[in-house]
Coordinates of C-alpha atoms in Angstrom, one line a residue:
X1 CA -208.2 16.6 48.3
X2 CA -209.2 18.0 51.9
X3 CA -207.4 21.8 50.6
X4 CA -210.1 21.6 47.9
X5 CA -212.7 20.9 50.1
X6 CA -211.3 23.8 52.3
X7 CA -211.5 26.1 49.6
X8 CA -214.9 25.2 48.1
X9 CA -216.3 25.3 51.5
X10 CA -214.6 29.3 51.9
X11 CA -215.9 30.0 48.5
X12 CA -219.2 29.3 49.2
X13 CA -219.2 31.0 52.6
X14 CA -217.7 33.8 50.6
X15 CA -220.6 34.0 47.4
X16 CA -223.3 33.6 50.8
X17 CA -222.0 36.9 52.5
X18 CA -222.4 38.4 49.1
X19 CA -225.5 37.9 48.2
X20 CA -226.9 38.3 52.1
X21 CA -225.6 42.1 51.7
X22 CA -227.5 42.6 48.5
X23 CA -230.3 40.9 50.2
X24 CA -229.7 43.5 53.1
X25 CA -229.1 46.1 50.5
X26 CA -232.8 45.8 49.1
X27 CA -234.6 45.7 52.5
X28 CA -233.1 48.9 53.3
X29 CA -234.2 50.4 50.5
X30 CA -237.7 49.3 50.4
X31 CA -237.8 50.5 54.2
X32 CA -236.6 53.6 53.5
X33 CA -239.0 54.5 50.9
X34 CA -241.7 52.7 52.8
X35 CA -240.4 55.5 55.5
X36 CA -240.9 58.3 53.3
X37 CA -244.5 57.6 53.3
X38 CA -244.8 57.3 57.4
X39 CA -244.2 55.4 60.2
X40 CA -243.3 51.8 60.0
X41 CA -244.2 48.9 62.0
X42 CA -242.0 46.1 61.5
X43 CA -243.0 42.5 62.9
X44 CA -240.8 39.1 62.2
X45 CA -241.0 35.3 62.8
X46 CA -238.2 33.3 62.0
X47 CA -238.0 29.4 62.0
X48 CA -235.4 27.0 61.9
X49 CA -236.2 25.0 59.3
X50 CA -239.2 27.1 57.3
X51 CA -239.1 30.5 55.6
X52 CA -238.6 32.8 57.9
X53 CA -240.9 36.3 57.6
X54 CA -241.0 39.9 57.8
X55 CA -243.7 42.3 57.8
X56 CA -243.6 46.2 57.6
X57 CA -246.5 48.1 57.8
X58 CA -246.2 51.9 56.5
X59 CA -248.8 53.6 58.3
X60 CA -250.4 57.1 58.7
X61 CA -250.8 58.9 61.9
X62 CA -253.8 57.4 62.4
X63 CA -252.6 54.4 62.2
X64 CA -254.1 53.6 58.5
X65 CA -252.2 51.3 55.9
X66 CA -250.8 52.8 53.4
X67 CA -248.4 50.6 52.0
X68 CA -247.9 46.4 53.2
X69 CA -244.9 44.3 52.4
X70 CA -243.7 41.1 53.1
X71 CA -240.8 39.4 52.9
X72 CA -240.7 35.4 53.6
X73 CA -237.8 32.9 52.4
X74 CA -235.3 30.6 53.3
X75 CA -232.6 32.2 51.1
X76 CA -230.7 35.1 50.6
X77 CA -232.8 34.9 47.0
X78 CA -235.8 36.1 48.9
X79 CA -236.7 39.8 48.0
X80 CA -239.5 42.1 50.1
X81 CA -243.1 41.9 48.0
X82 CA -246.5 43.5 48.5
X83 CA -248.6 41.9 51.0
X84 CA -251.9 42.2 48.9
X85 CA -255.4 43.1 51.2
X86 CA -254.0 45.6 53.9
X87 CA -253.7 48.5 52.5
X88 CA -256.0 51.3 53.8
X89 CA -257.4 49.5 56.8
X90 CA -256.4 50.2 60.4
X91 CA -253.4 48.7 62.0
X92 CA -255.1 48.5 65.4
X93 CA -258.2 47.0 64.3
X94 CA -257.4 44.4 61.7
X95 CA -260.0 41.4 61.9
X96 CA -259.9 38.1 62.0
X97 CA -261.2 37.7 58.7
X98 CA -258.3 39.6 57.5
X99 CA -255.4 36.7 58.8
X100 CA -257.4 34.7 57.1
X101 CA -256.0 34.8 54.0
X102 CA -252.0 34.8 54.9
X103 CA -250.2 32.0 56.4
X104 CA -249.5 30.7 59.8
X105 CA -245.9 32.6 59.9
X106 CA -247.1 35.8 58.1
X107 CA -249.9 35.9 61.0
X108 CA -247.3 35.8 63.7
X109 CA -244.9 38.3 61.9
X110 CA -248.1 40.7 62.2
X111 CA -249.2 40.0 65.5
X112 CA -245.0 40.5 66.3
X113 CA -245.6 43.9 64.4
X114 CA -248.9 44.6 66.4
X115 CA -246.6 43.6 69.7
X116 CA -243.5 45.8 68.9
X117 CA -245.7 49.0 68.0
X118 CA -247.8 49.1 71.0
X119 CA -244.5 49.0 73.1
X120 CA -243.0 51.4 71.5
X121 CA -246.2 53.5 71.5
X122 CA -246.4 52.8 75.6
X123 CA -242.3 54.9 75.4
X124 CA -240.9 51.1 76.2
X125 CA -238.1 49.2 74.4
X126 CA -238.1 46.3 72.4
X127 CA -236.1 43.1 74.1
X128 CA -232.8 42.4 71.5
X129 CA -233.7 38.5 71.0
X130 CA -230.6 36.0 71.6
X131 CA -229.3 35.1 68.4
X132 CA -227.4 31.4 67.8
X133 CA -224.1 33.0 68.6
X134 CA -224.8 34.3 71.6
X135 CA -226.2 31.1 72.8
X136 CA -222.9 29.5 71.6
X137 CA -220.4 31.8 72.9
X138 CA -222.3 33.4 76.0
X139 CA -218.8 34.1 78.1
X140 CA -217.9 36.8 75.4
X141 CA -220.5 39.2 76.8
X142 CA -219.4 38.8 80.2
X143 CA -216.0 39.8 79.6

């Protein structure tokens, strides 16, 4: 009984790596043809227990909206969709009234988007966040 349990468990570890690389997969492509148009800001807020988000932001060289798209989910399911009321506004000066109509996470994936592109603007570097397995196995790195 436990060698079943083994198995099923391996499977379904197995059919999640799958269907994360298509769900890589399509990102990609709709960055890369978000990158034909321009630049691309990209901001993300991910939660533990919630849907986590990601914004990108195709944008002009003056900084205009071209294209917005969002992708927010808690599975590997979850594809990237239009963000609806962006387009053709200025990255740098969206308003208030323009959060207004997205969600708590969605706001914090742009205002990580806003973050990120005026550091890289500035000739800085963004900071590679921690992820769960380097918290877990932190001696790794220092060997």
């Amino acid at each position: 009984m436990i060698w079943y349990i083994i198995i099923l468990i391996g499977l379904s570890w197995l059919f999640q790596s799958v269907l994360g690389f298509f769900q890589i997969k399509h990102f990609n492509k709709k960055y890369a043809e978000m990158r034909k148009l321009g630049r691309v800001a990209i901001g993300r807020k991910t939660a533990r227990f919630r849907a986590g988000t990601v914004i990108m932001f195709a944008i002009d060289q003056k900084n205009n909206i071209l294209k917005a798209s969002k992708m927010q989910g808690l599975t590997v399911f979850t594809r990237v969709r239009k963000l609806k009321g962006f387009e053709g506004k200025n990255l740098l000066r969206l308003a208030e009234e323009d959060f207004k109509r997205v969600d708590k996470l969605t706001r914090l994936a742009i205002e990580d988007a806003l973050n990120s592109y005026h550091i890289i603007i500035k000739g800085g570097e963004l900071k590679v966040k921690k992820g769960w397995i380097d918290l877990l196995i932190p001696k790794l790195k220092n060997k």
